[in-house]
C-alpha cells in the first residue's frame, strides 16, 4: 500500500517546504490594504521579501494556483467556512481521480490518500505525514476523519466533507478570515540539524513549543515582544522587523 501522493503532486507540494503558517502576516497588512485577502502574486512577493507565509486561506489559495499551473485538478475543502473556527485545505486529484488531502494550514509533512475504495488506501496508524504525531484516516462515501495520535496517548480528530467549496466561497471566506485579528499564531514544520525527523514548532498566545514523535518540548517563556519577535523570526524564517511590527498589533500578556 502506498498512501503517498504521486510525484507530480509532491513536486508542487515541495515548493512549500519552507513556507510556514501564521496569523501575524494578516495583522501586518491589515491597515495597509483595502482588500484583505492577498493575491497569489502578493503572497509570493511577501514570502520572498519577508519570509511571510500566511493563514490557511492564504496557503490554500496559493497551493491551488500552483497545482493548476502544473495541470493538476484540485479544489478547496474545509469546515466552518464562514465561522471564526474556519479551516480550509485542498483536495488534489491523481490521474484516475483518486483524492489526496493537502493541508498546508496545519503544516502537514506531505499529502495523504483519503480515497476509501482505492487499492492503496490504508486505515492503519501511519507515520511521516504529520509532524509530532501519527495519523489514521477513516474514510466514508461523503467525507473522512483524521485522527492525530500523540506520544502521550492523546488523540484529536478533524472531520471533513468531500464536497468542494467554490473558488468564490473560498475568496469570500478568506476575506472574512483576514479581517479577524485575534491571537498571534505561528506554525512551522522543521527539521533540526542532526535529526531526520520533521518536527512541529508553534507559537500561540505568548507560549512556544515543539512537538516530535517523542513528545512535547515547552520552551522557556520570554519577557517582551522584542524577545518573542526574535524567537519567531528565527524559527519561522521571517524578517525580524516584519515580525516586530506584526506583533505590535497584538496585546502582550506576560506569562508566569
PDB file of N, CA and C in Angstrom, residues 3-92:
ATOM      1  N   UNK A   3       0.097   5.232   0.349  1.00  0.00           N
ATOM      2  CA  UNK A   3      -0.891   6.299   0.513  1.00  0.00           C
ATOM      3  C   UNK A   3      -0.300   7.677   0.227  1.00  0.00           C
ATOM      4  N   UNK A   4       0.982   7.712  -0.173  1.00  0.00           N
ATOM      5  CA  UNK A   4       1.605   8.979  -0.524  1.00  0.00           C
ATOM      6  C   UNK A   4       1.098   9.467  -1.876  1.00  0.00           C
ATOM      7  N   UNK A   5       1.127  10.782  -2.057  1.00  0.00           N
ATOM      8  CA  UNK A   5       0.694  11.370  -3.314  1.00  0.00           C
ATOM      9  C   UNK A   5       1.685  11.034  -4.429  1.00  0.00           C
ATOM     10  N   UNK A   6       1.221  11.005  -5.679  1.00  0.00           N
ATOM     11  CA  UNK A   6       2.130  10.751  -6.802  1.00  0.00           C
ATOM     12  C   UNK A   6       3.134  11.884  -6.976  1.00  0.00           C
ATOM     13  N   UNK A   7       4.157  11.615  -7.785  1.00  0.00           N
ATOM     14  CA  UNK A   7       5.281  12.532  -7.919  1.00  0.00           C
ATOM     15  C   UNK A   7       4.872  13.928  -8.377  1.00  0.00           C
ATOM     16  N   UNK A   8       3.898  14.028  -9.273  1.00  0.00           N
ATOM     17  CA  UNK A   8       3.538  15.360  -9.789  1.00  0.00           C
ATOM     18  C   UNK A   8       2.906  16.233  -8.708  1.00  0.00           C
ATOM     19  N   UNK A   9       2.123  15.625  -7.820  1.00  0.00           N
ATOM     20  CA  UNK A   9       1.535  16.390  -6.711  1.00  0.00           C
ATOM     21  C   UNK A   9       2.610  16.732  -5.683  1.00  0.00           C
ATOM     22  N   UNK A  10       3.461  15.765  -5.384  1.00  0.00           N
ATOM     23  CA  UNK A  10       4.532  16.009  -4.409  1.00  0.00           C
ATOM     24  C   UNK A  10       5.500  17.093  -4.885  1.00  0.00           C
ATOM     25  N   UNK A  11       5.738  17.154  -6.183  1.00  0.00           N
ATOM     26  CA  UNK A  11       6.642  18.174  -6.722  1.00  0.00           C
ATOM     27  C   UNK A  11       6.110  19.575  -6.425  1.00  0.00           C
ATOM     28  N   UNK A  12       4.800  19.753  -6.571  1.00  0.00           N
ATOM     29  CA  UNK A  12       4.186  21.049  -6.248  1.00  0.00           C
ATOM     30  C   UNK A  12       4.228  21.280  -4.744  1.00  0.00           C
ATOM     31  N   UNK A  13       3.880  20.256  -3.974  1.00  0.00           N
ATOM     32  CA  UNK A  13       3.853  20.366  -2.516  1.00  0.00           C
ATOM     33  C   UNK A  13       5.203  20.802  -1.966  1.00  0.00           C
ATOM     34  N   UNK A  14       6.290  20.273  -2.507  1.00  0.00           N
ATOM     35  CA  UNK A  14       7.627  20.568  -2.003  1.00  0.00           C
ATOM     36  C   UNK A  14       8.023  22.032  -2.202  1.00  0.00           C
ATOM     37  N   UNK A  15       7.341  22.742  -3.051  1.00  0.00           N
ATOM     38  CA  UNK A  15       7.599  24.173  -3.207  1.00  0.00           C
ATOM     39  C   UNK A  15       7.301  24.931  -1.916  1.00  0.00           C
ATOM     40  N   UNK A  16       6.489  24.319  -1.045  1.00  0.00           N
ATOM     41  CA  UNK A  16       6.054  24.976   0.192  1.00  0.00           C
ATOM     42  C   UNK A  16       6.787  24.456   1.424  1.00  0.00           C
ATOM     43  N   UNK A  17       7.850  23.697   1.232  1.00  0.00           N
ATOM     44  CA  UNK A  17       8.553  23.110   2.372  1.00  0.00           C
ATOM     45  C   UNK A  17       9.058  24.146   3.372  1.00  0.00           C
ATOM     46  N   UNK A  18       9.390  25.336   2.902  1.00  0.00           N
ATOM     47  CA  UNK A  18       9.922  26.363   3.811  1.00  0.00           C
ATOM     48  C   UNK A  18       8.889  27.446   4.127  1.00  0.00           C
ATOM     49  N   UNK A  19       7.640  27.213   3.739  1.00  0.00           N
ATOM     50  CA  UNK A  19       6.577  28.203   3.974  1.00  0.00           C
ATOM     51  C   UNK A  19       5.796  27.829   5.224  1.00  0.00           C
ATOM     52  N   UNK A  20       5.794  28.689   6.221  1.00  0.00           N
ATOM     53  CA  UNK A  20       5.061  28.433   7.454  1.00  0.00           C
ATOM     54  C   UNK A  20       3.639  28.964   7.401  1.00  0.00           C
ATOM     55  N   UNK A  21       2.858  28.594   8.411  1.00  0.00           N
ATOM     56  CA  UNK A  21       1.506  29.117   8.570  1.00  0.00           C
ATOM     57  C   UNK A  21       1.510  30.117   9.720  1.00  0.00           C
ATOM     58  N   UNK A  22       0.844  31.250   9.536  1.00  0.00           N
ATOM     59  CA  UNK A  22       0.799  32.231  10.622  1.00  0.00           C
ATOM     60  C   UNK A  22      -0.400  33.146  10.473  1.00  0.00           C
ATOM     61  N   UNK A  23      -0.761  33.777  11.565  1.00  0.00           N
ATOM     62  CA  UNK A  23      -1.820  34.797  11.542  1.00  0.00           C
ATOM     63  C   UNK A  23      -1.260  36.194  11.750  1.00  0.00           C
ATOM     64  N   UNK A  24       0.061  36.295  11.910  1.00  0.00           N
ATOM     65  CA  UNK A  24       0.633  37.626  12.142  1.00  0.00           C
ATOM     66  C   UNK A  24       0.808  38.400  10.840  1.00  0.00           C
ATOM     67  N   UNK A  25       0.888  37.678   9.716  1.00  0.00           N
ATOM     68  CA  UNK A  25       1.028  38.361   8.427  1.00  0.00           C
ATOM     69  C   UNK A  25      -0.210  39.198   8.130  1.00  0.00           C
ATOM     70  N   UNK A  26      -1.393  38.661   8.414  1.00  0.00           N
ATOM     71  CA  UNK A  26      -2.600  39.440   8.138  1.00  0.00           C
ATOM     72  C   UNK A  26      -2.677  40.663   9.052  1.00  0.00           C
ATOM     73  N   UNK A  27      -2.118  40.550  10.253  1.00  0.00           N
ATOM     74  CA  UNK A  27      -2.093  41.708  11.145  1.00  0.00           C
ATOM     75  C   UNK A  27      -1.167  42.791  10.601  1.00  0.00           C
ATOM     76  N   UNK A  28      -0.048  42.368  10.052  1.00  0.00           N
ATOM     77  CA  UNK A  28       0.907  43.320   9.477  1.00  0.00           C
ATOM     78  C   UNK A  28       0.281  44.103   8.336  1.00  0.00           C
ATOM     79  N   UNK A  29      -0.474  43.425   7.481  1.00  0.00           N
ATOM     80  CA  UNK A  29      -1.023  44.078   6.287  1.00  0.00           C
ATOM     81  C   UNK A  29      -2.428  44.634   6.478  1.00  0.00           C
ATOM     82  N   UNK A  30      -3.022  44.427   7.659  1.00  0.00           N
ATOM     83  CA  UNK A  30      -4.446  44.725   7.828  1.00  0.00           C
ATOM     84  C   UNK A  30      -4.810  46.165   7.460  1.00  0.00           C
ATOM     85  N   UNK A  31      -4.069  47.141   7.959  1.00  0.00           N
ATOM     86  CA  UNK A  31      -4.410  48.546   7.708  1.00  0.00           C
ATOM     87  C   UNK A  31      -3.586  49.139   6.561  1.00  0.00           C
ATOM     88  N   UNK A  32      -2.930  48.277   5.783  1.00  0.00           N
ATOM     89  CA  UNK A  32      -2.115  48.745   4.660  1.00  0.00           C
ATOM     90  C   UNK A  32      -2.795  48.512   3.310  1.00  0.00           C
ATOM     91  N   UNK A  33      -3.889  47.745   3.310  1.00  0.00           N
ATOM     92  CA  UNK A  33      -4.546  47.389   2.060  1.00  0.00           C
ATOM     93  C   UNK A  33      -6.054  47.478   2.224  1.00  0.00           C
ATOM     94  N   UNK A  34      -6.747  47.845   1.144  1.00  0.00           N
ATOM     95  CA  UNK A  34      -8.207  47.886   1.183  1.00  0.00           C
ATOM     96  C   UNK A  34      -8.787  46.477   1.168  1.00  0.00           C
ATOM     97  N   UNK A  35      -8.295  45.643   0.261  1.00  0.00           N
ATOM     98  CA  UNK A  35      -8.759  44.270   0.168  1.00  0.00           C
ATOM     99  C   UNK A  35      -7.873  43.407   1.045  1.00  0.00           C
ATOM    100  N   UNK A  36      -8.454  42.624   1.923  1.00  0.00           N
ATOM    101  CA  UNK A  36      -7.670  41.910   2.926  1.00  0.00           C
ATOM    102  C   UNK A  36      -7.071  40.606   2.409  1.00  0.00           C
ATOM    103  N   UNK A  37      -7.821  39.869   1.571  1.00  0.00           N
ATOM    104  CA  UNK A  37      -7.283  38.619   1.057  1.00  0.00           C
ATOM    105  C   UNK A  37      -6.264  38.911  -0.038  1.00  0.00           C
ATOM    106  N   UNK A  38      -5.040  38.484   0.179  1.00  0.00           N
ATOM    107  CA  UNK A  38      -3.967  38.769  -0.770  1.00  0.00           C
ATOM    108  C   UNK A  38      -4.068  37.880  -2.015  1.00  0.00           C
ATOM    109  N   UNK A  39      -3.553  38.378  -3.108  1.00  0.00           N
ATOM    110  CA  UNK A  39      -3.460  37.591  -4.327  1.00  0.00           C
ATOM    111  C   UNK A  39      -2.251  36.664  -4.230  1.00  0.00           C
ATOM    112  N   UNK A  40      -2.193  35.678  -5.117  1.00  0.00           N
ATOM    113  CA  UNK A  40      -1.056  34.766  -5.140  1.00  0.00           C
ATOM    114  C   UNK A  40       0.229  35.528  -5.447  1.00  0.00           C
ATOM    115  N   UNK A  41       0.149  36.477  -6.358  1.00  0.00           N
ATOM    116  CA  UNK A  41       1.324  37.279  -6.690  1.00  0.00           C
ATOM    117  C   UNK A  41       1.841  38.020  -5.460  1.00  0.00           C
ATOM    118  N   UNK A  42       0.918  38.578  -4.665  1.00  0.00           N
ATOM    119  CA  UNK A  42       1.320  39.287  -3.444  1.00  0.00           C
ATOM    120  C   UNK A  42       1.934  38.326  -2.433  1.00  0.00           C
ATOM    121  N   UNK A  43       1.341  37.146  -2.285  1.00  0.00           N
ATOM    122  CA  UNK A  43       1.870  36.174  -1.326  1.00  0.00           C
ATOM    123  C   UNK A  43       3.294  35.771  -1.683  1.00  0.00           C
ATOM    124  N   UNK A  44       3.537  35.530  -2.959  1.00  0.00           N
ATOM    125  CA  UNK A  44       4.885  35.170  -3.395  1.00  0.00           C
ATOM    126  C   UNK A  44       5.865  36.304  -3.114  1.00  0.00           C
ATOM    127  N   UNK A  45       5.435  37.520  -3.393  1.00  0.00           N
ATOM    128  CA  UNK A  45       6.288  38.686  -3.155  1.00  0.00           C
ATOM    129  C   UNK A  45       6.599  38.844  -1.676  1.00  0.00           C
ATOM    130  N   UNK A  46       5.584  38.678  -0.831  1.00  0.00           N
ATOM    131  CA  UNK A  46       5.776  38.846   0.611  1.00  0.00           C
ATOM    132  C   UNK A  46       6.640  37.727   1.192  1.00  0.00           C
ATOM    133  N   UNK A  47       6.545  36.521   0.614  1.00  0.00           N
ATOM    134  CA  UNK A  47       7.399  35.441   1.090  1.00  0.00           C
ATOM    135  C   UNK A  47       8.853  35.720   0.730  1.00  0.00           C
ATOM    136  N   UNK A  48       9.087  36.177  -0.483  1.00  0.00           N
ATOM    137  CA  UNK A  48      10.447  36.486  -0.907  1.00  0.00           C
ATOM    138  C   UNK A  48      11.031  37.646  -0.100  1.00  0.00           C
ATOM    139  N   UNK A  49      10.197  38.617   0.208  1.00  0.00           N
ATOM    140  CA  UNK A  49      10.674  39.825   0.883  1.00  0.00           C
ATOM    141  C   UNK A  49      10.784  39.662   2.392  1.00  0.00           C
ATOM    142  N   UNK A  50       9.782  39.008   3.006  1.00  0.00           N
ATOM    143  CA  UNK A  50       9.718  38.946   4.470  1.00  0.00           C
ATOM    144  C   UNK A  50       9.812  37.518   5.036  1.00  0.00           C
ATOM    145  N   UNK A  51       9.714  36.500   4.175  1.00  0.00           N
ATOM    146  CA  UNK A  51       9.614  35.137   4.681  1.00  0.00           C
ATOM    147  C   UNK A  51       8.231  34.832   5.216  1.00  0.00           C
ATOM    148  N   UNK A  52       7.257  35.669   4.858  1.00  0.00           N
ATOM    149  CA  UNK A  52       5.891  35.538   5.372  1.00  0.00           C
ATOM    150  C   UNK A  52       5.118  34.480   4.605  1.00  0.00           C
ATOM    151  N   UNK A  53       4.425  33.620   5.325  1.00  0.00           N
ATOM    152  CA  UNK A  53       3.556  32.628   4.703  1.00  0.00           C
ATOM    153  C   UNK A  53       2.137  33.142   4.641  1.00  0.00           C
ATOM    154  N   UNK A  54       1.379  32.876   5.694  1.00  0.00           N
ATOM    155  CA  UNK A  54       0.003  33.339   5.761  1.00  0.00           C
ATOM    156  C   UNK A  54      -0.860  32.334   6.481  1.00  0.00           C
ATOM    157  N   UNK A  55      -2.148  32.635   6.574  1.00  0.00           N
ATOM    158  CA  UNK A  55      -3.050  31.721   7.267  1.00  0.00           C
ATOM    159  C   UNK A  55      -3.508  30.609   6.321  1.00  0.00           C
ATOM    160  N   UNK A  56      -4.408  29.743   6.783  1.00  0.00           N
ATOM    161  CA  UNK A  56      -4.778  28.573   5.985  1.00  0.00           C
ATOM    162  C   UNK A  56      -5.446  28.968   4.676  1.00  0.00           C
ATOM    163  N   UNK A  57      -6.161  30.096   4.642  1.00  0.00           N
ATOM    164  CA  UNK A  57      -6.788  30.539   3.399  1.00  0.00           C
ATOM    165  C   UNK A  57      -5.736  31.008   2.402  1.00  0.00           C
ATOM    166  N   UNK A  58      -4.774  31.780   2.873  1.00  0.00           N
ATOM    167  CA  UNK A  58      -3.667  32.191   2.007  1.00  0.00           C
ATOM    168  C   UNK A  58      -3.004  30.976   1.365  1.00  0.00           C
ATOM    169  N   UNK A  59      -2.642  30.013   2.201  1.00  0.00           N
ATOM    170  CA  UNK A  59      -1.858  28.875   1.730  1.00  0.00           C
ATOM    171  C   UNK A  59      -2.665  27.970   0.806  1.00  0.00           C
ATOM    172  N   UNK A  60      -3.972  27.834   1.069  1.00  0.00           N
ATOM    173  CA  UNK A  60      -4.816  27.027   0.187  1.00  0.00           C
ATOM    174  C   UNK A  60      -4.959  27.685  -1.183  1.00  0.00           C
ATOM    175  N   UNK A  61      -5.176  28.986  -1.196  1.00  0.00           N
ATOM    176  CA  UNK A  61      -5.300  29.719  -2.456  1.00  0.00           C
ATOM    177  C   UNK A  61      -4.009  29.629  -3.259  1.00  0.00           C
ATOM    178  N   UNK A  62      -2.890  29.777  -2.581  1.00  0.00           N
ATOM    179  CA  UNK A  62      -1.582  29.707  -3.226  1.00  0.00           C
ATOM    180  C   UNK A  62      -1.317  28.302  -3.772  1.00  0.00           C
ATOM    181  N   UNK A  63      -1.599  27.269  -2.961  1.00  0.00           N
ATOM    182  CA  UNK A  63      -1.388  25.890  -3.384  1.00  0.00           C
ATOM    183  C   UNK A  63      -2.271  25.537  -4.578  1.00  0.00           C
ATOM    184  N   UNK A  64      -3.525  25.954  -4.547  1.00  0.00           N
ATOM    185  CA  UNK A  64      -4.428  25.695  -5.668  1.00  0.00           C
ATOM    186  C   UNK A  64      -3.893  26.290  -6.967  1.00  0.00           C
ATOM    187  N   UNK A  65      -3.341  27.491  -6.881  1.00  0.00           N
ATOM    188  CA  UNK A  65      -2.785  28.149  -8.067  1.00  0.00           C
ATOM    189  C   UNK A  65      -1.589  27.374  -8.615  1.00  0.00           C
ATOM    190  N   UNK A  66      -0.730  26.878  -7.722  1.00  0.00           N
ATOM    191  CA  UNK A  66       0.442  26.124  -8.151  1.00  0.00           C
ATOM    192  C   UNK A  66       0.034  24.775  -8.760  1.00  0.00           C
ATOM    193  N   UNK A  67      -0.954  24.130  -8.185  1.00  0.00           N
ATOM    194  CA  UNK A  67      -1.445  22.863  -8.727  1.00  0.00           C
ATOM    195  C   UNK A  67      -2.064  23.067 -10.107  1.00  0.00           C
ATOM    196  N   UNK A  68      -2.847  24.123 -10.238  1.00  0.00           N
ATOM    197  CA  UNK A  68      -3.468  24.431 -11.531  1.00  0.00           C
ATOM    198  C   UNK A  68      -2.403  24.669 -12.593  1.00  0.00           C
ATOM    199  N   UNK A  69      -1.356  25.412 -12.235  1.00  0.00           N
ATOM    200  CA  UNK A  69      -0.274  25.697 -13.166  1.00  0.00           C
ATOM    201  C   UNK A  69       0.425  24.411 -13.607  1.00  0.00           C
ATOM    202  N   UNK A  70       0.466  23.427 -12.708  1.00  0.00           N
ATOM    203  CA  UNK A  70       1.105  22.145 -13.019  1.00  0.00           C
ATOM    204  C   UNK A  70       0.156  21.189 -13.738  1.00  0.00           C
ATOM    205  N   UNK A  71      -1.071  21.626 -14.001  1.00  0.00           N
ATOM    206  CA  UNK A  71      -2.033  20.799 -14.708  1.00  0.00           C
ATOM    207  C   UNK A  71      -2.708  19.754 -13.847  1.00  0.00           C
ATOM    208  N   UNK A  72      -2.735  19.974 -12.523  1.00  0.00           N
ATOM    209  CA  UNK A  72      -3.330  19.027 -11.579  1.00  0.00           C
ATOM    210  C   UNK A  72      -4.683  19.557 -11.110  1.00  0.00           C
ATOM    211  N   UNK A  73      -5.704  18.743 -11.252  1.00  0.00           N
ATOM    212  CA  UNK A  73      -7.036  19.151 -10.806  1.00  0.00           C
ATOM    213  C   UNK A  73      -7.087  19.161  -9.279  1.00  0.00           C
ATOM    214  N   UNK A  74      -7.662  20.196  -8.716  1.00  0.00           N
ATOM    215  CA  UNK A  74      -7.742  20.318  -7.256  1.00  0.00           C
ATOM    216  C   UNK A  74      -8.873  21.259  -6.898  1.00  0.00           C
ATOM    217  N   UNK A  75      -9.328  21.157  -5.654  1.00  0.00           N
ATOM    218  CA  UNK A  75     -10.404  22.040  -5.196  1.00  0.00           C
ATOM    219  C   UNK A  75     -10.297  22.226  -3.683  1.00  0.00           C
ATOM    220  N   UNK A  76     -10.882  23.324  -3.184  1.00  0.00           N
ATOM    221  CA  UNK A  76     -10.833  23.571  -1.734  1.00  0.00           C
ATOM    222  C   UNK A  76     -11.897  22.773  -0.982  1.00  0.00           C
ATOM    223  N   UNK A  77     -11.515  22.276   0.195  1.00  0.00           N
ATOM    224  CA  UNK A  77     -12.462  21.668   1.126  1.00  0.00           C
ATOM    225  C   UNK A  77     -12.236  22.307   2.487  1.00  0.00           C
ATOM    226  N   UNK A  78     -13.143  22.076   3.414  1.00  0.00           N
ATOM    227  CA  UNK A  78     -12.946  22.649   4.740  1.00  0.00           C
ATOM    228  C   UNK A  78     -14.150  22.455   5.634  1.00  0.00           C
ATOM    229  N   UNK A  79     -14.132  23.132   6.746  1.00  0.00           N
ATOM    230  CA  UNK A  79     -15.268  23.093   7.663  1.00  0.00           C
ATOM    231  C   UNK A  79     -15.452  24.464   8.301  1.00  0.00           C
ATOM    232  N   UNK A  80     -16.657  24.759   8.727  1.00  0.00           N
ATOM    233  CA  UNK A  80     -16.993  26.033   9.397  1.00  0.00           C
ATOM    234  C   UNK A  80     -16.514  27.235   8.565  1.00  0.00           C
ATOM    235  N   UNK A  81     -16.738  27.180   7.253  1.00  0.00           N
ATOM    236  CA  UNK A  81     -16.087  28.108   6.331  1.00  0.00           C
ATOM    237  C   UNK A  81     -16.280  29.583   6.655  1.00  0.00           C
ATOM    238  N   UNK A  82     -17.455  29.972   7.073  1.00  0.00           N
ATOM    239  CA  UNK A  82     -17.705  31.391   7.303  1.00  0.00           C
ATOM    240  C   UNK A  82     -17.790  31.714   8.794  1.00  0.00           C
ATOM    241  N   UNK A  83     -17.195  30.846   9.594  1.00  0.00           N
ATOM    242  CA  UNK A  83     -17.187  30.992  11.047  1.00  0.00           C
ATOM    243  C   UNK A  83     -15.766  31.282  11.502  1.00  0.00           C
ATOM    244  N   UNK A  84     -15.624  31.727  12.739  1.00  0.00           N
ATOM    245  CA  UNK A  84     -14.281  32.020  13.260  1.00  0.00           C
ATOM    246  C   UNK A  84     -13.449  30.753  13.434  1.00  0.00           C
ATOM    247  N   UNK A  85     -14.094  29.579  13.426  1.00  0.00           N
ATOM    248  CA  UNK A  85     -13.376  28.308  13.536  1.00  0.00           C
ATOM    249  C   UNK A  85     -13.037  27.734  12.162  1.00  0.00           C
ATOM    250  N   UNK A  86     -13.175  28.517  11.136  1.00  0.00           N
ATOM    251  CA  UNK A  86     -12.995  28.037   9.769  1.00  0.00           C
ATOM    252  C   UNK A  86     -11.606  27.442   9.544  1.00  0.00           C
ATOM    253  N   UNK A  87     -11.581  26.366   8.782  1.00  0.00           N
ATOM    254  CA  UNK A  87     -10.308  25.791   8.328  1.00  0.00           C
ATOM    255  C   UNK A  87     -10.485  25.329   6.892  1.00  0.00           C
ATOM    256  N   UNK A  88      -9.477  25.564   6.074  1.00  0.00           N
ATOM    257  CA  UNK A  88      -9.536  25.174   4.677  1.00  0.00           C
ATOM    258  C   UNK A  88      -8.296  24.381   4.313  1.00  0.00           C
ATOM    259  N   UNK A  89      -8.475  23.388   3.466  1.00  0.00           N
ATOM    260  CA  UNK A  89      -7.384  22.593   2.929  1.00  0.00           C
ATOM    261  C   UNK A  89      -7.670  22.380   1.443  1.00  0.00           C
ATOM    262  N   UNK A  90      -6.882  21.534   0.822  1.00  0.00           N
ATOM    263  CA  UNK A  90      -7.008  21.316  -0.621  1.00  0.00           C
ATOM    264  C   UNK A  90      -7.093  19.827  -0.902  1.00  0.00           C
ATOM    265  N   UNK A  91      -7.967  19.468  -1.834  1.00  0.00           N
ATOM    266  CA  UNK A  91      -8.021  18.092  -2.315  1.00  0.00           C
ATOM    267  C   UNK A  91      -7.432  18.071  -3.725  1.00  0.00           C
ATOM    268  N   UNK A  92      -6.341  17.353  -3.887  1.00  0.00           N
ATOM    269  CA  UNK A  92      -5.703  17.216  -5.194  1.00  0.00           C
ATOM    270  C   UNK A  92      -6.040  15.839  -5.757  1.00  0.00           C
TER     271      UNK A  92
END
